[in-house]
Coordinates of C-alpha atoms and ligand atoms in Angstrom, one line a residue:
X1172 CA 28.6 -7.1 -16.1
X1173 CA 31.3 -9.7 -16.6
X1174 CA 31.4 -13.4 -15.6
X1175 CA 34.3 -13.1 -13.7
X1176 CA 32.9 -9.8 -11.8
X1177 CA 29.8 -11.2 -10.5
X1178 CA 31.3 -14.1 -9.4
X1179 CA 33.8 -11.7 -7.6
X1180 CA 31.1 -9.2 -6.7
X1181 CA 29.6 -5.9 -6.2
X1182 CA 32.4 -3.5 -8.9
X1183 CA 31.2 -0.3 -8.8
X1184 CA 32.3 2.9 -7.6
X1185 CA 29.1 4.8 -7.3
X1186 CA 25.7 4.4 -7.4
X1187 CA 23.5 6.8 -10.6
X1188 CA 20.7 5.1 -12.0
X1189 CA 19.0 2.0 -12.1
X1190 CA 19.3 2.7 -15.7
X1191 CA 23.1 1.0 -15.8
X1192 CA 22.2 -2.1 -13.2
X1193 CA 22.2 -5.4 -14.2
X1194 CA 19.0 -7.6 -13.1
X1195 CA 21.9 -9.4 -11.3
X1196 CA 23.1 -6.3 -9.6
X1197 CA 19.6 -5.4 -8.5
X1198 CA 18.8 -8.7 -7.3
X1199 CA 22.6 -8.4 -5.2
X1200 CA 20.9 -5.4 -3.9
X1201 CA 18.2 -6.5 -2.8
X1202 CA 20.0 -10.0 -1.0
X1203 CA 22.3 -8.4 0.8
X1204 CA 19.0 -5.1 2.1
X1205 CA 17.4 -8.4 3.4
X1206 CA 20.5 -10.1 5.1
X1207 CA 20.3 -6.1 6.8
X1208 CA 16.8 -5.4 7.6
X1209 CA 16.8 -7.6 10.9
X1210 CA 19.3 -5.2 12.2
X1211 CA 16.6 -2.8 13.1
X1212 CA 14.3 -4.9 14.9
X1213 CA 17.6 -5.8 17.2
X1214 CA 17.1 -4.0 20.8
X1215 CA 21.0 -2.7 20.0
X1216 CA 20.5 -1.6 16.0
X1217 CA 23.8 -1.4 15.3
X1218 CA 27.1 -3.5 13.7
X1219 CA 30.4 -2.8 12.7
X1220 CA 30.3 -3.5 9.2
X1221 CA 31.6 -0.1 8.3
X1222 CA 33.8 1.2 11.0
X1223 CA 35.9 3.5 10.7
X1224 CA 34.3 4.8 7.0
X1225 CA 32.6 7.8 6.3
X1226 CA 29.5 9.3 4.7
X1227 CA 28.6 12.8 3.9
X1228 CA 24.8 13.5 2.7
X1229 CA 24.8 16.6 0.4
X1230 CA 21.1 17.3 -0.3
X1231 CA 20.2 21.0 -2.8
X1232 CA 16.7 19.7 -2.7
X1233 CA 14.3 18.8 0.8
X1234 CA 13.9 15.5 2.0
X1235 CA 12.3 13.6 4.9
X1236 CA 13.0 9.7 4.2
X1237 CA 15.8 9.8 1.6
X1238 CA 18.1 12.1 3.5
X1239 CA 16.7 10.3 7.4
X1240 CA 17.2 6.8 6.4
X1241 CA 21.0 7.4 4.4
X1242 CA 21.7 8.8 8.0
X1243 CA 20.3 6.2 10.2
X1244 CA 21.8 3.5 7.3
X1245 CA 25.4 5.1 7.9
X1246 CA 25.1 4.8 11.4
X1247 CA 23.3 1.4 12.5
X1248 CA 26.6 0.7 10.1
X1249 CA 29.1 2.8 12.7
X1250 CA 30.3 4.6 9.8
X1251 CA 31.1 8.6 11.0
X1252 CA 27.9 10.6 9.5
X1253 CA 28.1 14.6 8.1
X1254 CA 24.8 16.3 6.8
X1255 CA 25.9 19.0 4.8
X1256 CA 22.9 21.4 4.9
X1257 CA 22.7 23.4 2.1
X1258 CA 20.8 26.6 3.3
X1259 CA 24.0 27.1 6.3
X1260 CA 26.9 26.2 3.6
X1261 CA 29.2 28.1 1.6
X1262 CA 26.4 27.2 -1.4
X1263 CA 24.5 30.6 -0.4
X1264 CA 27.8 32.3 -0.7
X1265 CA 28.2 31.3 -4.6
X1266 CA 30.3 28.1 -4.6
X1267 CA 29.8 25.4 -7.4
X1268 CA 28.9 22.2 -6.3
X1269 CA 31.7 20.7 -7.6
X1270 CA 33.8 23.3 -6.0
X1271 CA 32.1 22.0 -3.1
X1272 CA 32.5 18.3 -3.7
X1273 CA 36.5 18.9 -4.0
X1274 CA 36.1 20.5 -1.0
X1275 CA 34.9 18.2 1.3
X1276 CA 36.9 15.3 -0.9
X1277 CA 39.6 17.4 0.5
X1278 CA 38.8 15.8 4.0
X1279 CA 38.5 12.6 2.9
X1280 CA 34.7 11.1 2.8
X1281 CA 34.8 7.5 1.8
X1282 CA 31.1 8.3 -0.1
X1283 CA 28.8 11.5 -0.4
X1284 CA 25.2 10.8 -1.0
X1285 CA 23.8 13.4 -3.2
X1286 CA 20.3 15.0 -4.2
X1287 CA 20.2 18.1 -6.5
X1288 CA 18.0 19.7 -9.1
X1289 CA 19.6 19.3 -12.4
X1290 CA 19.8 16.1 -13.7
X1291 CA 23.0 14.6 -14.1
X1292 CA 24.6 15.7 -10.9
X1293 CA 26.0 13.1 -9.5
X1294 CA 27.7 11.6 -12.4
X1295 CA 29.5 14.7 -12.8
X1296 CA 30.7 14.3 -9.0
X1297 CA 31.3 10.6 -9.4
X1298 CA 34.0 11.4 -12.4
X1299 CA 35.8 13.9 -10.4
X1300 CA 36.3 12.3 -7.4
X1301 CA 37.7 9.4 -5.6
X1302 CA 35.0 8.7 -3.1
X1303 CA 31.6 6.9 -4.0
X1304 CA 28.9 9.4 -5.4
X1305 CA 25.2 8.1 -4.5
X1306 CA 22.7 9.5 -6.1
X1307 CA 19.4 10.5 -4.0
X1308 CA 17.7 12.2 -6.7
X1309 CA 18.8 13.9 -10.1
X1310 CA 15.8 16.2 -11.2
X1311 CA 13.8 14.2 -13.5
X1312 CA 16.3 11.6 -14.1
X1313 CA 16.0 9.3 -11.3
X1314 CA 16.1 8.1 -7.7
X1315 CA 17.7 4.9 -8.1
X1316 CA 17.6 3.7 -4.0
X1317 CA 13.7 4.9 -4.2
X1318 CA 13.1 2.1 -7.2
X1319 CA 15.0 -0.3 -5.4
X1320 CA 13.3 0.2 -1.8
X1321 CA 10.0 -0.3 -4.3
X1322 CA 11.4 -3.2 -5.7
X1323 CA 12.1 -4.3 -2.4
X1324 CA 9.0 -4.3 -1.3
X1325 CA 7.1 -5.8 -3.5
X1326 CA 9.1 -8.9 -3.5
X1327 CA 8.8 -9.2 0.0
X1328 CA 5.2 -9.2 -0.7
X1329 CA 5.1 -11.3 -3.9
X1330 CA 8.2 -13.5 -3.3
X1331 CA 9.2 -11.7 -6.8
X1332 CA 8.6 -9.4 -9.3
X1333 CA 8.5 -11.5 -12.6
X1334 CA 5.6 -11.4 -14.3
X1335 CA 3.4 -9.0 -12.1
X1336 CA 1.8 -6.4 -13.3
X1337 CA 2.7 -2.3 -12.0
X1338 CA 0.4 0.8 -12.7
X1339 CA 2.5 3.9 -12.2
X1340 CA -0.7 7.0 -12.1
X1341 CA -0.3 10.4 -11.9
X1342 CA 2.7 12.9 -12.7
X1343 CA 5.3 10.9 -14.4
X1344 CA 6.7 13.9 -17.2
X1345 CA 9.0 15.3 -14.0
X1346 CA 9.1 12.0 -11.6
X1347 CA 12.5 10.7 -11.2
X1348 CA 10.7 7.8 -9.1
X1349 CA 9.1 6.6 -12.2
X1350 CA 11.6 6.6 -14.4
X1351 CA 13.9 4.3 -12.2
X1352 CA 10.5 2.1 -11.5
X1353 CA 10.5 1.3 -14.7
X1354 CA 13.8 0.6 -15.5
X1355 CA 13.6 -1.3 -12.6
X1356 CA 11.1 -3.5 -12.8
X1357 CA 10.8 -4.5 -16.2
X1358 CA 14.9 -5.1 -15.9
X1359 CA 13.4 -8.1 -13.2
X1360 CA 10.7 -8.9 -15.6
X1361 CA 7.2 -6.7 -14.5
X1362 CA 5.3 -5.3 -16.6
X1363 CA 4.9 -2.1 -16.4
X1364 CA 1.7 0.9 -16.8
X1365 CA 1.7 4.9 -16.8
X1366 CA -1.5 6.0 -15.9
X1367 CA -2.5 9.9 -16.1
X1368 CA -3.4 12.9 -18.2
X1369 CA -1.5 13.3 -21.2
X1370 CA 0.2 16.6 -19.9
X1371 CA 1.7 14.8 -17.6
X1372 CA 2.6 11.5 -20.0
X1373 CA 6.4 12.2 -21.7
X1374 CA 5.5 11.4 -25.6
X1375 CA 7.5 8.9 -26.6
X1376 CA 7.7 6.8 -22.8
X1377 CA 6.7 4.0 -24.7
X1378 CA 10.2 3.0 -26.0
X1379 CA 10.5 2.3 -22.5
X1380 CA 8.5 -0.6 -22.7
X1381 CA 5.7 0.7 -20.9
X1382 CA 1.8 0.9 -21.9
X1383 CA 0.4 4.8 -21.8
X1384 CA -3.2 5.1 -20.3
X1385 CA -5.1 8.1 -19.8
X1386 CA -7.9 6.1 -18.2
X1387 CA -7.6 5.5 -14.8
X1388 CA -9.4 2.4 -14.3
X1389 CA -8.4 0.5 -17.5
X1390 CA -4.6 1.7 -16.3
X1391 CA -5.3 -0.2 -13.2
X1392 CA -7.4 -2.8 -14.3
X1393 CA -6.0 -6.9 -13.0
X1394 CA -3.0 -5.0 -11.6
X1395 CA -1.3 -6.6 -8.5
X1396 CA 0.8 -3.5 -7.6
X1397 CA -0.4 0.5 -7.7
X1398 CA 2.5 3.0 -7.7
X1399 CA 0.5 6.2 -6.8
X1400 CA 3.0 9.5 -7.6
X1401 CA 2.9 13.1 -5.7
X1402 CA 1.0 16.7 -7.5
X1403 CA 3.9 18.3 -7.6
X1404 CA 1.6 21.4 -6.4
X1405 CA 4.2 23.8 -6.4
X1406 CA 4.7 23.1 -10.5
X1407 CA 2.1 21.9 -11.7
X1408 CA -1.5 23.3 -11.4
X1409 CA -3.5 25.6 -13.5
X1410 CA -0.5 24.3 -16.4
X1411 CA -1.1 20.5 -16.5
X1412 CA -4.6 20.1 -15.3
X1413 CA -7.6 22.1 -14.7
X1414 CA -7.0 22.2 -10.6
X1415 CA -6.5 20.0 -7.6
X1416 CA -10.6 18.9 -7.5
X1417 CA -10.8 18.0 -10.8
X1418 CA -7.5 15.3 -11.0
X1419 CA -8.4 13.8 -8.1
X1420 CA -12.0 13.0 -9.4
X1421 CA -10.5 11.3 -12.4
X1422 CA -7.0 10.4 -11.5
X1423 CA -7.3 10.3 -7.5
X1424 CA -6.7 6.7 -6.0
X1425 CA -9.5 5.9 -3.9
X1426 CA -11.7 3.0 -2.5
X1427 CA -14.2 3.4 -5.7
X1428 CA -11.9 2.3 -7.7
X1429 CA -9.7 -0.1 -6.4
X1430 CA -12.1 -2.5 -6.9
X1431 CA -10.8 -2.5 -10.6
X1432 CA -7.0 -4.3 -9.5
X1433 CA -5.5 -7.9 -8.9
X1434 CA -7.3 -9.6 -5.5
X1435 CA -4.6 -8.6 -3.1
X1436 CA -2.9 -5.7 -5.0
X1437 CA -0.4 -3.7 -3.6
X1438 CA -0.7 0.5 -3.0
X1439 CA 2.6 2.3 -2.2
X1440 CA 3.8 5.9 -2.4
X1441 CA 7.0 7.5 -2.7
X1442 CA 6.0 10.1 -0.2
X1443 CA 5.5 12.6 0.6
X1444 CA 1.6 12.1 -0.2
X1445 CA -1.2 14.8 -1.1
X1446 CA -3.8 13.3 1.7
X1447 CA -7.6 13.5 -1.1
X1448 CA -5.4 15.0 -4.3
X1449 CA -3.7 11.5 -6.2
X1450 CA -4.6 9.4 -2.7
X1451 CA -7.2 9.4 -0.9
X1452 CA -6.8 9.0 3.1
X1453 CA -8.7 5.5 3.3
X1454 CA -7.0 4.0 0.3
X1455 CA -3.5 5.1 1.3
X1456 CA -4.3 3.7 5.4
X1457 CA -6.0 1.0 3.9
X1458 CA -5.4 -2.9 3.7
X1459 CA -3.4 -3.3 0.7
X1460 CA -1.1 0.1 1.4
X1461 CA 2.6 -0.9 2.1
X1462 CA 3.7 2.9 1.9
X1463 CA 5.2 2.5 5.4
X1464 CA 6.5 -0.3 4.8
X1465 CA 8.7 1.4 1.4
X1466 CA 9.5 3.8 4.6
X1467 CA 11.1 1.1 6.2
X1468 CA 12.8 -0.8 3.9
X1469 CA 14.5 1.7 2.8
X1470 CA 16.5 2.4 5.8
X1471 CA 17.5 -1.8 5.0
X1472 CA 17.9 0.0 0.7
X1473 CA 20.6 2.3 1.8
X1474 CA 22.1 -0.1 4.5
X1475 CA 23.0 -2.4 1.2
X1476 CA 24.5 0.0 -0.9
X1477 CA 26.7 1.7 0.9
X1478 CA 28.0 -1.3 2.9
X1479 CA 28.1 -2.7 -1.8
X1480 CA 30.2 0.7 -2.3
X1481 CA 32.7 0.7 0.7
X1482 CA 34.0 -2.5 -0.6
X1483 CA 31.1 -5.2 0.8
X1484 CA 30.1 -8.5 -1.2
X1485 CA 28.2 -10.9 -1.0
X1486 CA 28.8 -14.1 0.6
X1487 CA 30.4 -12.8 3.5
X1488 CA 29.5 -12.3 6.4
X1489 CA 28.1 -9.4 7.3
X1490 CA 27.7 -8.6 10.6
Ligands
CP595 N1 10.5 9.6 -1.4 C1 11.3 10.4 -1.4 O1 12.5 10.7 -1.9 O2 11.0 11.8 -0.3 P1 12.3 12.9 0.7 O3 11.8 13.5 -1.1 O4 11.7 12.9 1.9 O5 13.1 12.2 0.3

């Protein structure tokens, strides 16, 4: 982004990836999210900022946190929200993603939030539509708002991401959350390790500037933040590791292995969790866990992204 564009504020039509954002843009989203967070603690959790704007969520994959928090975020900013459930839409009659989106565009929404199993689907819609497009997770590629809420949570707890050591543990190969967080944390000055069995770590991932570990204790040693990823039961068992019991034994986060982390380290998980597989309940619910704070911050981050894409700029009175 040029100096002039930065001084003017946000300039992007869409939010498609963390890879495309500059450090300054990430900082701008996180600062805006910080200023919105307080709204959710009020008795009346609503401001008129996006009155008259229309936000559509279009999810081709299941979601609890992302879809709900986009809807809550839009409603807290007074936007009109419409949630399209693919299973009860004309998608089941064979309508393509592009035709679906073009028909939605004909109703003049301002923002479409898309989750899709195909990497690059949000980029395709962004090129075709006048509305802003937000990537809410595309295949194995990226989940930018998840990484933004993760960065917000760590920044809140540690003051800055600069110089921190993040260890991401588990299925790196199939994780859009891992990819977005690698790009984001690296841009913000953190060191990043990926930890998991060889079958779940993509070859060549070192080119993203991460260190690779296949031993859990070594991988999380000295880490300030440890992020466990979901084992995708529906896809992985048998093909990538012998059994869930084996996986839990070698790569599950338990109180015992967490002794290796730095003092006051944070435990994160994007959800949904497989308790007893990638994380034990006493770790998930323990003192270092910020898992539910991640979810809380998800609303603030999505308010910030909706606000910026709808035309807001930093420095204005947000509420
Ligand atoms: N973290 C996350 O994307 O959760 P959902 O699949 O529930 O949205």
